[in-house]
mmCIF file of C-alpha atoms and ligand atoms in Angstrom:
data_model
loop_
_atom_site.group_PDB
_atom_site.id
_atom_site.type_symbol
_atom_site.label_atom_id
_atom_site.label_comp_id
_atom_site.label_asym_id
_atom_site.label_seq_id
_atom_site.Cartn_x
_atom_site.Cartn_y
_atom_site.Cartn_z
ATOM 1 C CA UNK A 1489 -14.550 -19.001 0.170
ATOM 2 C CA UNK A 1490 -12.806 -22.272 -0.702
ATOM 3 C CA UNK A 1491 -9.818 -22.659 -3.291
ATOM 4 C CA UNK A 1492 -11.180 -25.393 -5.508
ATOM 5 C CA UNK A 1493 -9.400 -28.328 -6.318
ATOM 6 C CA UNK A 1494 -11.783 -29.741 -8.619
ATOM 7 C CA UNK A 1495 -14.199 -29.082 -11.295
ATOM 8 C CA UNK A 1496 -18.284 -29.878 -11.613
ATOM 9 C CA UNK A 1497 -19.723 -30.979 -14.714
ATOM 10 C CA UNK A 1498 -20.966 -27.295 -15.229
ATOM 11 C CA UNK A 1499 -17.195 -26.088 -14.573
ATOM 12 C CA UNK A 1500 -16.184 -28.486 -17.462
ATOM 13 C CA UNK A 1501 -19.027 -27.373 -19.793
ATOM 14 C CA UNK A 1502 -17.953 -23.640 -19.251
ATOM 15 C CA UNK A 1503 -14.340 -24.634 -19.253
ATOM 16 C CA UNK A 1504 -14.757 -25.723 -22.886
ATOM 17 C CA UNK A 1505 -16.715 -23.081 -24.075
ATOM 18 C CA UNK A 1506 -13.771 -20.664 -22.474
ATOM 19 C CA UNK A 1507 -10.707 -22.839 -23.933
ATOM 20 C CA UNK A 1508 -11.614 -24.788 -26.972
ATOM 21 C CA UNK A 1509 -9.814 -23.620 -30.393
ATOM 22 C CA UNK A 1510 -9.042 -20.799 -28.345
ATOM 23 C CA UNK A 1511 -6.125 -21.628 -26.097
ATOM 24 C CA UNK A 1512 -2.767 -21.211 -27.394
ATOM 25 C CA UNK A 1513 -0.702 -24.726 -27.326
ATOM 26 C CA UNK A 1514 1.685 -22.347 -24.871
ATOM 27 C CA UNK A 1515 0.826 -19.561 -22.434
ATOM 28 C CA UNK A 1516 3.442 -17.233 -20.196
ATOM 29 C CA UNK A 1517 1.047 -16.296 -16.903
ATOM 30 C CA UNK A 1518 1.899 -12.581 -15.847
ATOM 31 C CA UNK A 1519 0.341 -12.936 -12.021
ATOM 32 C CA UNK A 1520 0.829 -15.642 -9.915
ATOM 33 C CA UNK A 1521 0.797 -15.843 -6.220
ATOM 34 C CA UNK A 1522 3.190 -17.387 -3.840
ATOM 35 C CA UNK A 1523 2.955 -17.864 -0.064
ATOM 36 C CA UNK A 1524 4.061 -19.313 3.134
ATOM 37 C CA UNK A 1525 2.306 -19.112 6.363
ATOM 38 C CA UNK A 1526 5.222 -18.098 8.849
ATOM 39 C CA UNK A 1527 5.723 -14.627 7.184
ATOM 40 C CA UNK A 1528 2.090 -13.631 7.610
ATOM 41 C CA UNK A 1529 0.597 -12.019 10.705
ATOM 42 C CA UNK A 1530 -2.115 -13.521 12.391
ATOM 43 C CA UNK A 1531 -6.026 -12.731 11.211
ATOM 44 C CA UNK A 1532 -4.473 -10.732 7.760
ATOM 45 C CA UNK A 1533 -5.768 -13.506 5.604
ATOM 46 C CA UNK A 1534 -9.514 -14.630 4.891
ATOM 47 C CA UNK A 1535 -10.079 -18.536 6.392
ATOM 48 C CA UNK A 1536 -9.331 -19.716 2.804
ATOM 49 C CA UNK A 1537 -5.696 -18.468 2.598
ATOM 50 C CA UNK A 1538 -4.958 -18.678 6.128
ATOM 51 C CA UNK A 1539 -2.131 -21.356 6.520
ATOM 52 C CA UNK A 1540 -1.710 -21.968 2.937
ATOM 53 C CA UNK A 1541 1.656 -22.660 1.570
ATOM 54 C CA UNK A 1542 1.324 -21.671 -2.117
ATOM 55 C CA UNK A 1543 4.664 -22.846 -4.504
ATOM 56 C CA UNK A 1544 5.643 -22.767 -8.261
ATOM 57 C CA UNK A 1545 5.152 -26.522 -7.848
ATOM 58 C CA UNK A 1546 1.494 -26.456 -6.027
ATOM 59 C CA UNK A 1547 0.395 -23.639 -8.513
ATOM 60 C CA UNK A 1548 1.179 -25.452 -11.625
ATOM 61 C CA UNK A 1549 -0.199 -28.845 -10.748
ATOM 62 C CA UNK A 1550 -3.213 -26.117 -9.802
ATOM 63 C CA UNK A 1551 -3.382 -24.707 -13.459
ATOM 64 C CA UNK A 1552 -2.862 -27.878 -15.019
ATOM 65 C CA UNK A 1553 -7.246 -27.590 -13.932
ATOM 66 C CA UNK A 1554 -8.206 -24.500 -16.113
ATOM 67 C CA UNK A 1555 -5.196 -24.573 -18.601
ATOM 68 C CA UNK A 1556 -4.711 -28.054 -19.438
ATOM 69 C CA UNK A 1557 -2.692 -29.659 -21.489
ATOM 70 C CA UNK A 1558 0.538 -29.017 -20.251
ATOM 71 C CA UNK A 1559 0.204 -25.389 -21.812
ATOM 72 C CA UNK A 1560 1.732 -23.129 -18.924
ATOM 73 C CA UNK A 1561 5.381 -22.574 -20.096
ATOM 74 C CA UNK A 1562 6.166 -19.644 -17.871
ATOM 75 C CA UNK A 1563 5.142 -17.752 -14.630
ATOM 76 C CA UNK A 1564 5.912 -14.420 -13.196
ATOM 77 C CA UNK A 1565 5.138 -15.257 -9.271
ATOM 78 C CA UNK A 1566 4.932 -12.341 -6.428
ATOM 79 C CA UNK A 1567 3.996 -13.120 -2.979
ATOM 80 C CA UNK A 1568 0.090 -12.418 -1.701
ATOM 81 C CA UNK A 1569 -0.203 -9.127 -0.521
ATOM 82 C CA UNK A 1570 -1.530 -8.534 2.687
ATOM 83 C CA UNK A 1571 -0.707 -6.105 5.805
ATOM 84 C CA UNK A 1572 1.654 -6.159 8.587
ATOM 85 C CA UNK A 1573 3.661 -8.967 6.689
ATOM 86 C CA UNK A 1574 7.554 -9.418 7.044
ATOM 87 C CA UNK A 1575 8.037 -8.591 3.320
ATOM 88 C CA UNK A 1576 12.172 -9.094 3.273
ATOM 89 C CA UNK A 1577 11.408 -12.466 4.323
ATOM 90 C CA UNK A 1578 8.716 -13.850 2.249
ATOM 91 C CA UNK A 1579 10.466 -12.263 -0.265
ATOM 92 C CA UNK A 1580 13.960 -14.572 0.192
ATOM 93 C CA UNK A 1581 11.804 -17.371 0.335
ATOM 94 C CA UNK A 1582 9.927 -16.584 -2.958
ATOM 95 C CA UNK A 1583 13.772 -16.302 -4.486
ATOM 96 C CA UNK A 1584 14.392 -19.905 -3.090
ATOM 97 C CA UNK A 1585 11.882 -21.547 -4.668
ATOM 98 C CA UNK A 1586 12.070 -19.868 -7.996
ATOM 99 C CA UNK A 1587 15.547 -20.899 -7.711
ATOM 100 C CA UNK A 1588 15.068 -24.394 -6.585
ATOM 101 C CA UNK A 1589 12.455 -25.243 -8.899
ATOM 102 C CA UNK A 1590 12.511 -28.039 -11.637
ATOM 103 C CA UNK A 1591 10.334 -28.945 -14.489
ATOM 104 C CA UNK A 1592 8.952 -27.558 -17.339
ATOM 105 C CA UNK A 1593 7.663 -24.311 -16.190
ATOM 106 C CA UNK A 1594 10.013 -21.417 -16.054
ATOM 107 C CA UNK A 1595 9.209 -19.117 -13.050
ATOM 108 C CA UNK A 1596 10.703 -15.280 -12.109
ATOM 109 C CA UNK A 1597 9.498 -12.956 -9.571
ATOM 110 C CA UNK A 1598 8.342 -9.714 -8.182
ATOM 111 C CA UNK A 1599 9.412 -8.337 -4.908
ATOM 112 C CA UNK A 1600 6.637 -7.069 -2.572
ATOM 113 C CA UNK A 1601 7.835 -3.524 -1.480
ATOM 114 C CA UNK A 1602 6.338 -1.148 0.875
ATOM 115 C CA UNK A 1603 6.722 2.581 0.360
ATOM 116 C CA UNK A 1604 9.110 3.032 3.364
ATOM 117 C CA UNK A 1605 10.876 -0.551 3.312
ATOM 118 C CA UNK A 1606 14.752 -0.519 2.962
ATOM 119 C CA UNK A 1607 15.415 -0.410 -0.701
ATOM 120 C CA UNK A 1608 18.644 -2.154 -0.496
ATOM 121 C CA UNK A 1609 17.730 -5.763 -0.558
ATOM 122 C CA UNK A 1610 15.392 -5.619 -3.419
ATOM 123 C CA UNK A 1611 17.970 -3.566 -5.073
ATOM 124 C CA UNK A 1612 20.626 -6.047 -4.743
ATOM 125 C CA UNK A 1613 17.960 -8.892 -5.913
ATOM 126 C CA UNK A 1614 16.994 -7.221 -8.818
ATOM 127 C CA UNK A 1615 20.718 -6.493 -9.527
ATOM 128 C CA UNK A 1616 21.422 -10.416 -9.354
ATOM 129 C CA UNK A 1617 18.385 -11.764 -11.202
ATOM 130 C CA UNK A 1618 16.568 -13.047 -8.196
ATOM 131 C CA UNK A 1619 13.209 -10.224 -8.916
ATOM 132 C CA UNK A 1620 12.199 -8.864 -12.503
ATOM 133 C CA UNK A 1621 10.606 -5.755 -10.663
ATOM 134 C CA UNK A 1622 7.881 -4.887 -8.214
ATOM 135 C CA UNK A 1623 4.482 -5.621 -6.588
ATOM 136 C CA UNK A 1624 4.301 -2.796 -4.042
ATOM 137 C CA UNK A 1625 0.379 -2.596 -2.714
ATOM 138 C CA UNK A 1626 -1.883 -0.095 -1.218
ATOM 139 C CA UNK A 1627 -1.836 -2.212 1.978
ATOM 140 C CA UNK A 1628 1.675 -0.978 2.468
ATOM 141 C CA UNK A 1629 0.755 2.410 2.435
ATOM 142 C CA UNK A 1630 -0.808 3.245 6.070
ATOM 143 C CA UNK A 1631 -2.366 1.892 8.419
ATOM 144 C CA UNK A 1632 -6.245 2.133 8.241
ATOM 145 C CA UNK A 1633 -8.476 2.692 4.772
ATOM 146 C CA UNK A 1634 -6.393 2.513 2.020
ATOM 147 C CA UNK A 1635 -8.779 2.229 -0.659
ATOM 148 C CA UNK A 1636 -8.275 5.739 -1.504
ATOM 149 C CA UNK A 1637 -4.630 5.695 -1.073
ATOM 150 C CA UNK A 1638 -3.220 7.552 -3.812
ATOM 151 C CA UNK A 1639 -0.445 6.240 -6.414
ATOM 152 C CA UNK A 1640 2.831 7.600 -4.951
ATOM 153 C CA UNK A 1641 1.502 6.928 -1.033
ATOM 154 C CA UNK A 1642 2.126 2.654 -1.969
ATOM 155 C CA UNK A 1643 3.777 3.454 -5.300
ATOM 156 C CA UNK A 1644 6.768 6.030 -4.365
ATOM 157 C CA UNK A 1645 9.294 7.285 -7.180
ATOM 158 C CA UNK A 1646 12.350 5.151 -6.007
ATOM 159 C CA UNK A 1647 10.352 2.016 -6.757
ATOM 160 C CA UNK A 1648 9.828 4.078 -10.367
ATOM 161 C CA UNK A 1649 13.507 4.609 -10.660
ATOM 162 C CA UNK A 1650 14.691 1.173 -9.796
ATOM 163 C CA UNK A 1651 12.239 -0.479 -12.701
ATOM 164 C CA UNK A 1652 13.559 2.077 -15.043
ATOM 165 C CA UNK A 1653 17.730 1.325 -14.340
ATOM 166 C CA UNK A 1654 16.653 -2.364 -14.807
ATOM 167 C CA UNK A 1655 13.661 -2.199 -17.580
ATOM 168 C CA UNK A 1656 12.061 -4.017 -14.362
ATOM 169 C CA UNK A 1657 8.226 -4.666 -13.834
ATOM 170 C CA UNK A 1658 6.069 -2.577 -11.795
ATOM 171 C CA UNK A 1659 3.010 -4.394 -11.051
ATOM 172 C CA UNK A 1660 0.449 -1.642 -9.898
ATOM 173 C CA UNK A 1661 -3.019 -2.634 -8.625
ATOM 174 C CA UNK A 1662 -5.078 1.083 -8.630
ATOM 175 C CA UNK A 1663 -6.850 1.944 -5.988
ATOM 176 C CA UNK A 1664 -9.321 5.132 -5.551
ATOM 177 C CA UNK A 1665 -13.173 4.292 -6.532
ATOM 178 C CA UNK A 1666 -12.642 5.476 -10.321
ATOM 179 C CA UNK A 1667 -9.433 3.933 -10.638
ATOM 180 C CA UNK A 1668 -7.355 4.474 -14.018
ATOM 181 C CA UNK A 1669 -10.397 7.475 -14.542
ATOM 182 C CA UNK A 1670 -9.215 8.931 -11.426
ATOM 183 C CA UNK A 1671 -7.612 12.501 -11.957
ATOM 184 C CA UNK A 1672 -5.046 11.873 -9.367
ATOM 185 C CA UNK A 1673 -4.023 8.246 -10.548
ATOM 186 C CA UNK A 1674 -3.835 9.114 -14.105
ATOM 187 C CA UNK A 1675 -1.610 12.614 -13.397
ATOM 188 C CA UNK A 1676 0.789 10.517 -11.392
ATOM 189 C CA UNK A 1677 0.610 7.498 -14.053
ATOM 190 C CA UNK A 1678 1.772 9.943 -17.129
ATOM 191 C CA UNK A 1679 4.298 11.904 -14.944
ATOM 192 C CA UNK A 1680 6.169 8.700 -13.576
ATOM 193 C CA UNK A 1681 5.633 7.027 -16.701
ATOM 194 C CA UNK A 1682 6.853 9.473 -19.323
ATOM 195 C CA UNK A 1683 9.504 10.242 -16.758
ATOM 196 C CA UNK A 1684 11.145 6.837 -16.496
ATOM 197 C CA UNK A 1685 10.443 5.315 -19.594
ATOM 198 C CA UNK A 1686 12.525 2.169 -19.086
ATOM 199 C CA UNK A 1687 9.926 1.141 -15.957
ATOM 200 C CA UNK A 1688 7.312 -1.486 -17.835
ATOM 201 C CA UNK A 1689 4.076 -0.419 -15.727
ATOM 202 C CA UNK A 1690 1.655 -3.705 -15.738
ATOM 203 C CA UNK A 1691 -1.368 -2.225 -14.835
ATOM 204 C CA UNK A 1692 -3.124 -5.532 -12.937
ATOM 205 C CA UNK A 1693 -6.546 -6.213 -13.734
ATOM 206 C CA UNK A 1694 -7.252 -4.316 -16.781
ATOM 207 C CA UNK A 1695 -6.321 -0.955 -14.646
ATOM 208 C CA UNK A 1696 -8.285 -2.709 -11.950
ATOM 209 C CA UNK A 1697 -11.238 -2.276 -14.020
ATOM 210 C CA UNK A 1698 -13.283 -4.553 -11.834
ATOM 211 C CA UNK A 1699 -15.853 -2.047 -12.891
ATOM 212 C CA UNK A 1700 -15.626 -1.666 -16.661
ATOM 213 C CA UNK A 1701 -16.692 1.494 -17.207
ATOM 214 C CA UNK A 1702 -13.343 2.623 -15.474
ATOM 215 C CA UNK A 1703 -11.041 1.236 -18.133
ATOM 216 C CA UNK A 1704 -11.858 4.016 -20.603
ATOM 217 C CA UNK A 1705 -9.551 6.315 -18.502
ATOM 218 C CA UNK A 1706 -6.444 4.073 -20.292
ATOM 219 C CA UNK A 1707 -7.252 6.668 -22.988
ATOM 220 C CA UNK A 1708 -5.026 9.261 -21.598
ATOM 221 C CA UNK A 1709 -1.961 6.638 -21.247
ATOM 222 C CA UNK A 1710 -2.348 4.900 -25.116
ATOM 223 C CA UNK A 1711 0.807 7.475 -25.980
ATOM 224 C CA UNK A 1712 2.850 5.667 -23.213
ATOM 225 C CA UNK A 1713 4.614 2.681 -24.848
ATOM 226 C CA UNK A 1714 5.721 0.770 -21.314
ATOM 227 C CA UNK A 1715 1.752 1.052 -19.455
ATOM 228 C CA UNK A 1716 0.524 -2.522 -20.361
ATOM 229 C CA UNK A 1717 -2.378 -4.157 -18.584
ATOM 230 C CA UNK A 1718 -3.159 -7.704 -17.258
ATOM 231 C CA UNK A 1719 -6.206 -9.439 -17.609
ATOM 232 C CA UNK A 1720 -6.220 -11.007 -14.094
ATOM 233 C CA UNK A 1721 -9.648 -11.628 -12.546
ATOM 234 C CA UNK A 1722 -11.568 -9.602 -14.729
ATOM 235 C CA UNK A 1723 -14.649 -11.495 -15.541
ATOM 236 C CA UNK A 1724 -15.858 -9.004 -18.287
ATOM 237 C CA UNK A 1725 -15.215 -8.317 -21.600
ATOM 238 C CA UNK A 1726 -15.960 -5.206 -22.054
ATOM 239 C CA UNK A 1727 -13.081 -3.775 -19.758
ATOM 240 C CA UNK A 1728 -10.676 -6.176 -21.744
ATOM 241 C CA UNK A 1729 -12.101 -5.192 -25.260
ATOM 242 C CA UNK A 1730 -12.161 -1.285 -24.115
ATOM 243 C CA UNK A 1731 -7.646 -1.824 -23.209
ATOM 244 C CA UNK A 1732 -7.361 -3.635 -26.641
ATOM 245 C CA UNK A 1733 -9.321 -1.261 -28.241
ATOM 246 C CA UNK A 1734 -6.934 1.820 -26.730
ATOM 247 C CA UNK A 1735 -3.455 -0.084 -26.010
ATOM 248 C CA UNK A 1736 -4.417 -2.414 -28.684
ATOM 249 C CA UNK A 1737 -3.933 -6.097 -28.669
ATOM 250 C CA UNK A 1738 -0.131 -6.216 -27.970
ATOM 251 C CA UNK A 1739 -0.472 -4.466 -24.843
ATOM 252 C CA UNK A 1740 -2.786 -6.756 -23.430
ATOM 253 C CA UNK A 1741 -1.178 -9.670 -21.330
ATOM 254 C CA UNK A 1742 -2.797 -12.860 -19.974
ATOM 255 C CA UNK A 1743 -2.626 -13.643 -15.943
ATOM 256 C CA UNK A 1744 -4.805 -15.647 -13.855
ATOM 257 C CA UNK A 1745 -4.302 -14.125 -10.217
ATOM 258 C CA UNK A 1746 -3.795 -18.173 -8.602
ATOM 259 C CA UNK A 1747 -5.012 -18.682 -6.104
ATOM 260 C CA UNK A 1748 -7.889 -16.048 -6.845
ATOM 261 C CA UNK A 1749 -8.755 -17.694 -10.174
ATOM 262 C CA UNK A 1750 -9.466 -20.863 -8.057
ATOM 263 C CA UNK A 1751 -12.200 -18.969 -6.146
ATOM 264 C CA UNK A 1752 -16.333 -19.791 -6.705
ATOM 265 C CA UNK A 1753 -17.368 -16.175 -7.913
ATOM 266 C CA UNK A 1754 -16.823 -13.471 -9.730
ATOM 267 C CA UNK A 1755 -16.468 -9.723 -9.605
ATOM 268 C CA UNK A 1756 -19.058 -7.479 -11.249
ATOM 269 C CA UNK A 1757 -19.283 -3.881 -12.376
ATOM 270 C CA UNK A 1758 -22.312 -2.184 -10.120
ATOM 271 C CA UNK A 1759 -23.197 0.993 -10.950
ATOM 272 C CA UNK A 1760 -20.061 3.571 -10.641
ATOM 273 C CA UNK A 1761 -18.907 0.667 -8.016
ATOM 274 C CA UNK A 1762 -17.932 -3.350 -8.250
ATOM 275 C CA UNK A 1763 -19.360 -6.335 -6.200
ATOM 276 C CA UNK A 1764 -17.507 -9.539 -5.735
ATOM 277 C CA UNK A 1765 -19.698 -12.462 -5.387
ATOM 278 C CA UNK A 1766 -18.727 -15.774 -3.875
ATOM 279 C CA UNK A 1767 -20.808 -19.053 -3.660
ATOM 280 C CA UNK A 1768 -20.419 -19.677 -0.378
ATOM 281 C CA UNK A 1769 -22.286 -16.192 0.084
ATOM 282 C CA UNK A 1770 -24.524 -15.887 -2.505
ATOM 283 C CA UNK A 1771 -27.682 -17.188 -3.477
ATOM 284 C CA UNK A 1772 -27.358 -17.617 -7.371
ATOM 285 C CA UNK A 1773 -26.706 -20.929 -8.006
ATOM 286 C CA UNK A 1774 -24.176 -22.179 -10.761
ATOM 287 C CA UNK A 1775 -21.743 -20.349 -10.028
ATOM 288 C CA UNK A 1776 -18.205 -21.153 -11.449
ATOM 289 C CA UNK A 1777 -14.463 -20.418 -10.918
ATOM 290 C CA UNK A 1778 -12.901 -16.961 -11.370
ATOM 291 C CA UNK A 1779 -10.120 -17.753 -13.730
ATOM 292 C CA UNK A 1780 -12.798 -19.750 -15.963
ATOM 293 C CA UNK A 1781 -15.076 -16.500 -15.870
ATOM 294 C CA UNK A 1782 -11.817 -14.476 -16.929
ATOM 295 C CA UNK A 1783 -11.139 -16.348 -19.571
ATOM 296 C CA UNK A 1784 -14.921 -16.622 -21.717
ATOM 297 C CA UNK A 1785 -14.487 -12.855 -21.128
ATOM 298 C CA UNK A 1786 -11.460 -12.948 -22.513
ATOM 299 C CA UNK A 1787 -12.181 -14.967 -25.401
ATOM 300 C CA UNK A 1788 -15.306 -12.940 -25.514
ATOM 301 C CA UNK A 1789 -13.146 -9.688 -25.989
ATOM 302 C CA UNK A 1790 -11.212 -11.465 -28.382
ATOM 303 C CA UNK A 1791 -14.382 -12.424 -30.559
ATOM 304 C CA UNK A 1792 -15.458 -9.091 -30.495
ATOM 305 C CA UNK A 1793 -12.956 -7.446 -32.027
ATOM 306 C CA UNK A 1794 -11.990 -10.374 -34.471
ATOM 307 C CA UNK A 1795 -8.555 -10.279 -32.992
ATOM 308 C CA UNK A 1796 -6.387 -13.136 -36.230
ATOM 309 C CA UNK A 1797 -4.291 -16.505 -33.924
ATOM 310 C CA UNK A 1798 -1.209 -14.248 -33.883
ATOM 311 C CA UNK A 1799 -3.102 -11.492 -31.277
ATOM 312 C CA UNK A 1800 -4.878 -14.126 -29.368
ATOM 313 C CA UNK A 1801 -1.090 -15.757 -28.785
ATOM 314 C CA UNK A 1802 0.484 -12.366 -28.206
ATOM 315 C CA UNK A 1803 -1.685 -12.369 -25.130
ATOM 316 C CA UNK A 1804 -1.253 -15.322 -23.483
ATOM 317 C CA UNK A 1805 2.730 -15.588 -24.633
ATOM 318 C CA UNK A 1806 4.515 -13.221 -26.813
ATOM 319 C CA UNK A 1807 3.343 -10.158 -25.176
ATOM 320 C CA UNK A 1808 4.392 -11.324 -21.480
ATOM 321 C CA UNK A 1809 7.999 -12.470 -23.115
ATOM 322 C CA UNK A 1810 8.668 -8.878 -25.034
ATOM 323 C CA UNK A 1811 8.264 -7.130 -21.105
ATOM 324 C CA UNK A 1812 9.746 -9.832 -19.541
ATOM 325 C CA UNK A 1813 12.534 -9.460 -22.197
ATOM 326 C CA UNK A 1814 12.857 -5.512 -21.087
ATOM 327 C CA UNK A 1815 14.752 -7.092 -17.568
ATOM 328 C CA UNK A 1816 18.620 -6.626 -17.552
ATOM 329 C CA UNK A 1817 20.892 -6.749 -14.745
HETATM 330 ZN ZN1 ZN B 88 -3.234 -10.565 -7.628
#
């Protein structure tokens, strides 16, 4: 897999189709990942990650290539998640360059927290401003498969509480083959949920609906007022149309997964499973970027339901700013 940095004539062609009359003049872009080599271990990335120094600065001069027009007005950045990584330090560098950065893109971040890291320092940094919440991921949870990990083994209740003192983000990626259909995930989501009510759950990738069929199990959280759902990487409409259909449209929030949305591919519901194809792998020809397939689908979702200009910038801006706006000290 290779991280484009620049587009083919059919990118453009689809690029327009995706963006023209649709794209707000300003979007806020809910997931965004940061990194920096030294606090990865060795062999935990793919080749086209490995040794890749991702900032605020290097993502948005990266966007400016799927969003142009100077349209990206704020960023909620967390670092990539992978295993055996020193998490309290990639963290304090995250908070360095939010904090150092210039320009006309506002950034904030998510910690990374394992289940059984200290809570203290991520306490303290959500206390002072320097994280809005956090990205804990299944990775974290044990060593071996996670896939089927359930929600409190990477997801554990003090992460819950600190969200809710703060009206922090908690930026849960399901796992578990049925994901937000999944008995288990769904019992914990409306127990932890109803229970700290101040916690603003962003369920990533339409309840990682990567297949769509999955997204229907949102249902049984509508009554929840703080589950919300990103639209990161999902390259069908018909897992975003299904969470504005049930959360409806102001629950719905625009993110673009950098560096993943700079990917050749796409991920695609496969029976009761999901396939991610990459050009480098796969014989279809044509293929183009991830965040340019996420966003047709998205304006396809959008067409759909006949959603008026003030939904359409409610998810790419007004939506992310009313959770972001949940954050005190
Ligand atoms: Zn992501």
């Amino acid at each position: 897999m290779i991280i484009e940095t620049e587009l083919n004539a059919g990118d453009r062609l689809l690029l327009a189709e995706a963006t023209e009359g649709f794209l707000p003049a300003e979007i806020v872009d809910i997931h965004v990942h940061v990194m920096e080599p030294s606090s990865y271990a060795p062999a935990t990335l793919g080749p086209h990650l490995n040794q890749r120094t991702i900032t605020p600065e290097s993502y948005r001069e990266a966007m400016e290539m799927i969003l142009p027009g100077g349209r990206l007005k704020e960023a909620l950045y967390f670092p990539f998640p992978a295993r055996d990584h020193d998490r309290t330090a990639i963290n304090r560098w995250m908070y360095g360059r939010i904090a150092g950065q210039g320009g006309p893109v506002r950034g904030r971040g998510l910690a990374i927290a394992g289940p059984r890291d200290d809570p203290g320092p991520i306490a303290e940094a959500m206390a002072d401003g320097r994280c809005v919440g956090l990205k804990p991921y299944h990775l974290y949870a044990k060593a071996g498969d996670t896939s089927q990990a359930a929600l409190e083994e990477f997801a554990p209740e003090w992460m819950w509480r600190m969200c809710d003192r703060h009206g922090a983000i908690l930026m849960l990626h399901l796992v578990r083959t049925e994901a937000v259909s999944d008995a288990g995930n769904r019992e914990a989501l409306l127990r932890l949920g109803a229970k700290y009510p101040h916690c603003q759950v962003v369920l990533a990738h339409v309840a990682r609906a990567f297949n769509h069929r999955t997204a229907r199990g949102l249902q049984a959280l509508a009554g929840l007022p703080n589950m919300w759902v990103d639209t990161s990487a999902i390259a069908e409409s018909e897992g975003i149309r299904t969470a504005i259909e049930i959360l409806g449209p102001g629950r719905v929030i625009y993110g673009s997964d950098y560096p993943i949305s700079h990917l050749r591919g796409r991920c695609v519901t496969v029976g009761n499973q999901f396939l991610w194809l990459y050009a480098e792998e796969s014989k279809a020809p044509g293929m183009t970027l991830v965040g340019i397939e996420s966003l047709l689908a998205l304006r396809g979702a959008c067409r759909q339901l006949n959603l008026g200009r003030a939904e359409i910038e409610g998810i790419f801006r007004g939506n992310a700013q009313r959770i972001l706006a949940e954050y005190r000290r």
